[in-house]
Amino acid sequence: MIKLSKFDNFLSDINEILNDYDIKSTGKDYPAKDIAETNLSESQKKEIVSLMRVNHSGEVAAQGLYIGHSIFEKNKENRRSLLHTASEEKNHLEWCEKRISELNGNTSILNPIWFLGSIAIGIISSKGKYNRSLGFIEETEKQVSEHLDNHLKKIPVEDKKTITILEKMKSEEEMHGLKANEQGAQEVSKQTKKIMELVSEIMKKTSYLI
Ligand SMILES: [Fe+2]
Ligand SMILES: [Fe+2]
């Protein structure tokens, strides 16, 4: 067997990481594909697009968070688990994007900031410890589920397409939180929860507008 030099090992590690971070969605079907479009007024469409733009940004941030948490995770299985959830978040991202385009809207121009910022938050909050990552993830998914509940109340009842998408996303976010809990999540401090709420509030307010 050929003995690899340290540099070769380093290159192969880099290659593996780059492959890992080419996040692909799990390819699940668009939940609203069999639901007919309803007649919505222009102002209703505008409001739904703004709400879905927020949700789309949330999914961009989710990608960043899961990637950030996985960067210094040495256990390959744990890393794979984090990146698998990132793939499911990518699905959500695609569904939001599709709904926004069906309503002729745009995604947020701030998304690169949410993506890079979330990678940084993921790295800092994990500190390379898996149970800390899981605790942060569990709290994030809980806050996201509550947020989606709130949005579900704001979507006009006749817009079955958007409602179906958000309900499906919410059920999967709850599963993500449960998965983190079952894997041994360490609860985050009250102060961290407050900071998380504040950051997500800033994201919601700004992505709603631009
Ligand atoms: Fe999601
Ligand atoms: Fe999630």
CSV table of C-alpha atoms and ligand atoms in Angstrom, one decimal:
chain,number,residue,atom,x,y,z
A,1,MET,CA,0.0,0.0,0.0
A,2,ILE,CA,1.4,3.4,-0.9
A,3,LYS,CA,2.1,5.5,2.2
A,4,LEU,CA,0.5,9.0,1.8
A,5,SER,CA,2.6,12.0,2.9
A,6,LYS,CA,1.1,14.5,5.3
A,7,PHE,CA,0.5,16.9,2.4
A,8,ASP,CA,-1.3,14.2,0.4
A,9,ASN,CA,-3.5,13.6,3.4
A,10,PHE,CA,-4.1,17.3,3.8
A,11,LEU,CA,-5.2,17.5,0.1
A,12,SER,CA,-7.5,14.6,0.4
A,13,ASP,CA,-9.1,16.1,3.5
A,14,ILE,CA,-9.6,19.4,1.7
A,15,ASN,CA,-11.1,17.5,-1.3
A,16,GLU,CA,-13.5,15.6,1.1
A,17,ILE,CA,-14.6,18.8,2.8
A,18,LEU,CA,-15.3,20.5,-0.6
A,19,ASN,CA,-17.3,17.6,-1.7
A,20,ASP,CA,-19.2,17.6,1.6
A,21,TYR,CA,-20.1,21.3,1.2
A,22,ASP,CA,-21.5,21.0,-2.2
A,23,ILE,CA,-24.9,20.7,-0.6
A,24,LYS,CA,-27.6,19.1,-2.8
A,25,SER,CA,-31.3,18.9,-1.8
A,26,THR,CA,-32.7,15.5,-1.0
A,27,GLY,CA,-34.9,16.0,-4.1
A,28,LYS,CA,-38.2,15.7,-2.4
A,29,ASP,CA,-41.2,16.7,-4.4
A,30,TYR,CA,-42.5,20.3,-4.3
A,31,PRO,CA,-45.4,19.9,-1.7
A,32,ALA,CA,-47.7,22.2,-3.7
A,33,LYS,CA,-47.2,20.6,-7.1
A,34,ASP,CA,-50.7,19.1,-7.2
A,35,ILE,CA,-52.5,22.1,-5.8
A,36,ALA,CA,-54.2,24.5,-8.2
A,37,GLU,CA,-53.4,28.2,-8.0
A,38,THR,CA,-56.1,30.4,-6.6
A,39,ASN,CA,-57.0,33.9,-7.6
A,40,LEU,CA,-55.1,36.2,-5.3
A,41,SER,CA,-55.2,40.0,-5.5
A,42,GLU,CA,-52.0,41.9,-6.2
A,43,SER,CA,-51.7,43.1,-2.7
A,44,GLN,CA,-52.2,39.5,-1.3
A,45,LYS,CA,-49.5,38.3,-3.7
A,46,LYS,CA,-47.1,41.1,-2.6
A,47,GLU,CA,-47.6,40.2,1.1
A,48,ILE,CA,-47.2,36.4,0.5
A,49,VAL,CA,-44.0,37.1,-1.5
A,50,SER,CA,-42.6,39.2,1.4
A,51,LEU,CA,-43.4,36.5,3.9
A,52,MET,CA,-41.9,33.8,1.7
A,53,ARG,CA,-38.8,35.9,1.2
A,54,VAL,CA,-38.3,35.9,4.9
A,55,ASN,CA,-38.7,32.1,5.0
A,56,HIS,CA,-36.3,31.7,2.1
A,57,SER,CA,-33.7,33.8,3.9
A,58,GLY,CA,-34.3,31.6,7.0
A,59,GLU,CA,-33.4,28.5,4.9
A,60,VAL,CA,-30.3,30.2,3.5
A,61,ALA,CA,-29.3,30.9,7.1
A,62,ALA,CA,-30.1,27.2,8.0
A,63,GLN,CA,-27.7,26.1,5.3
A,64,GLY,CA,-25.0,28.3,6.8
A,65,LEU,CA,-25.7,27.2,10.3
A,66,TYR,CA,-25.5,23.5,9.5
A,67,ILE,CA,-22.3,24.0,7.5
A,68,GLY,CA,-20.8,26.1,10.3
A,69,HIS,CA,-21.5,23.5,12.9
A,70,SER,CA,-20.0,20.8,10.8
A,71,ILE,CA,-16.8,22.5,9.9
A,72,PHE,CA,-14.9,21.6,13.1
A,73,GLU,CA,-16.8,18.4,13.8
A,74,LYS,CA,-14.2,15.6,13.7
A,75,ASN,CA,-16.6,12.7,13.9
A,76,LYS,CA,-17.5,11.8,10.3
A,77,GLU,CA,-20.8,10.3,11.2
A,78,ASN,CA,-21.9,13.4,13.1
A,79,ARG,CA,-20.7,15.6,10.2
A,80,ARG,CA,-22.7,13.5,7.8
A,81,SER,CA,-25.8,13.8,9.9
A,82,LEU,CA,-25.5,17.6,10.0
A,83,LEU,CA,-25.0,17.8,6.3
A,84,HIS,CA,-27.9,15.5,5.7
A,85,THR,CA,-30.1,17.9,7.5
A,86,ALA,CA,-28.6,20.7,5.5
A,87,SER,CA,-29.8,18.8,2.4
A,88,GLU,CA,-33.4,18.8,3.8
A,89,GLU,CA,-33.1,22.6,4.5
A,90,LYS,CA,-32.0,22.9,0.8
A,91,ASN,CA,-35.3,21.3,-0.1
A,92,HIS,CA,-37.1,23.9,1.9
A,93,LEU,CA,-35.1,26.7,0.3
A,94,GLU,CA,-36.0,25.4,-3.2
A,95,TRP,CA,-39.7,25.2,-2.3
A,96,CYS,CA,-39.7,28.8,-1.0
A,97,GLU,CA,-37.9,29.9,-4.1
A,98,LYS,CA,-40.4,28.2,-6.4
A,99,ARG,CA,-43.4,29.7,-4.6
A,100,ILE,CA,-41.8,33.2,-4.8
A,101,SER,CA,-41.2,32.8,-8.5
A,102,GLU,CA,-44.8,31.5,-9.1
A,103,LEU,CA,-45.9,34.8,-7.5
A,104,ASN,CA,-43.4,36.8,-9.6
A,105,GLY,CA,-41.4,37.9,-6.6
A,106,ASN,CA,-37.8,38.1,-5.7
A,107,THR,CA,-35.6,36.6,-3.0
A,108,SER,CA,-33.7,38.8,-0.6
A,109,ILE,CA,-30.6,40.7,-1.8
A,110,LEU,CA,-29.2,40.2,1.8
A,111,ASN,CA,-28.9,36.4,1.5
A,112,PRO,CA,-25.1,36.3,1.1
A,113,ILE,CA,-24.9,38.2,4.4
A,114,TRP,CA,-27.2,35.6,6.2
A,115,PHE,CA,-25.3,32.7,4.6
A,116,LEU,CA,-21.8,33.9,5.7
A,117,GLY,CA,-23.0,35.2,9.0
A,118,SER,CA,-24.7,31.9,9.8
A,119,ILE,CA,-21.6,29.9,9.0
A,120,ALA,CA,-19.6,32.1,11.4
A,121,ILE,CA,-22.4,31.8,14.1
A,122,GLY,CA,-22.3,28.0,13.6
A,123,ILE,CA,-18.6,27.8,14.1
A,124,ILE,CA,-18.6,30.0,17.1
A,125,SER,CA,-21.6,28.4,18.8
A,126,SER,CA,-20.3,24.8,18.3
A,127,LYS,CA,-16.7,25.4,19.5
A,128,GLY,CA,-16.1,22.0,18.0
A,129,LYS,CA,-18.3,20.2,20.5
A,130,TYR,CA,-21.2,18.2,19.0
A,131,ASN,CA,-23.6,18.5,22.0
A,132,ARG,CA,-23.2,22.3,21.9
A,133,SER,CA,-24.0,22.2,18.1
A,134,LEU,CA,-27.0,20.1,18.8
A,135,GLY,CA,-28.2,22.4,21.5
A,136,PHE,CA,-28.0,25.4,19.3
A,137,ILE,CA,-29.7,23.5,16.5
A,138,GLU,CA,-32.5,22.3,18.8
A,139,GLU,CA,-33.2,25.9,19.9
A,140,THR,CA,-33.0,27.2,16.3
A,141,GLU,CA,-35.5,24.6,15.0
A,142,LYS,CA,-37.9,25.4,17.9
A,143,GLN,CA,-37.8,29.1,17.1
A,144,VAL,CA,-38.2,28.4,13.4
A,145,SER,CA,-41.3,26.2,14.0
A,146,GLU,CA,-42.8,28.9,16.2
A,147,HIS,CA,-42.1,31.5,13.5
A,148,LEU,CA,-43.7,29.3,10.8
A,149,ASP,CA,-46.8,28.9,13.0
A,150,ASN,CA,-47.0,32.7,13.1
A,151,HIS,CA,-46.6,33.0,9.3
A,152,LEU,CA,-49.3,30.3,8.7
A,153,LYS,CA,-51.8,32.6,10.5
A,154,LYS,CA,-50.8,35.5,8.1
A,155,ILE,CA,-51.2,33.6,4.8
A,156,PRO,CA,-54.7,34.0,3.3
A,157,VAL,CA,-56.7,30.8,3.8
A,158,GLU,CA,-57.4,30.5,0.0
A,159,ASP,CA,-53.6,30.2,-0.7
A,160,LYS,CA,-53.5,26.5,-0.2
A,161,LYS,CA,-50.2,26.2,-2.0
A,162,THR,CA,-48.2,28.4,0.4
A,163,ILE,CA,-50.0,26.9,3.4
A,164,THR,CA,-49.1,23.3,2.3
A,165,ILE,CA,-45.5,24.3,1.8
A,166,LEU,CA,-45.2,25.9,5.2
A,167,GLU,CA,-46.9,23.1,7.0
A,168,LYS,CA,-44.6,20.6,5.4
A,169,MET,CA,-41.6,22.7,6.3
A,170,LYS,CA,-42.8,23.1,9.9
A,171,SER,CA,-43.2,19.3,10.4
A,172,GLU,CA,-39.7,18.8,9.1
A,173,GLU,CA,-38.2,21.5,11.3
A,174,GLU,CA,-39.8,19.8,14.3
A,175,MET,CA,-38.2,16.5,13.3
A,176,HIS,CA,-34.8,18.3,13.0
A,177,GLY,CA,-35.2,19.6,16.6
A,178,LEU,CA,-36.2,16.2,17.8
A,179,LYS,CA,-33.3,14.6,16.1
A,180,ALA,CA,-30.9,17.0,17.8
A,181,ASN,CA,-32.5,16.3,21.1
A,182,GLU,CA,-32.2,12.6,20.7
A,183,GLN,CA,-28.6,12.9,19.8
A,184,GLY,CA,-27.8,14.6,23.1
A,185,ALA,CA,-28.4,18.3,22.7
A,186,GLN,CA,-27.0,20.5,25.5
A,187,GLU,CA,-29.5,23.3,26.2
A,188,VAL,CA,-28.3,26.8,25.3
A,189,SER,CA,-28.3,29.5,27.9
A,190,LYS,CA,-31.1,32.0,28.3
A,191,GLN,CA,-28.7,34.8,27.1
A,192,THR,CA,-27.9,32.8,24.0
A,193,LYS,CA,-31.6,32.3,23.3
A,194,LYS,CA,-32.2,36.0,23.6
A,195,ILE,CA,-29.3,36.8,21.2
A,196,MET,CA,-30.7,34.2,18.7
A,197,GLU,CA,-34.1,35.8,18.8
A,198,LEU,CA,-32.7,39.2,18.3
A,199,VAL,CA,-30.6,38.1,15.3
A,200,SER,CA,-33.5,36.3,13.7
A,201,GLU,CA,-35.8,39.4,14.3
A,202,ILE,CA,-33.3,41.5,12.4
A,203,MET,CA,-33.3,39.0,9.5
A,204,LYS,CA,-37.1,38.8,9.4
A,205,LYS,CA,-37.6,42.6,9.4
A,206,THR,CA,-35.0,43.3,6.7
A,207,SER,CA,-35.7,40.3,4.4
A,208,TYR,CA,-39.4,41.2,4.5
A,209,LEU,CA,-38.5,44.5,2.8
A,210,ILE,CA,-35.6,43.7,0.5
B,1,FE,FE,-35.9,24.5,6.9
B,2,FE,FE,-34.7,22.6,10.1
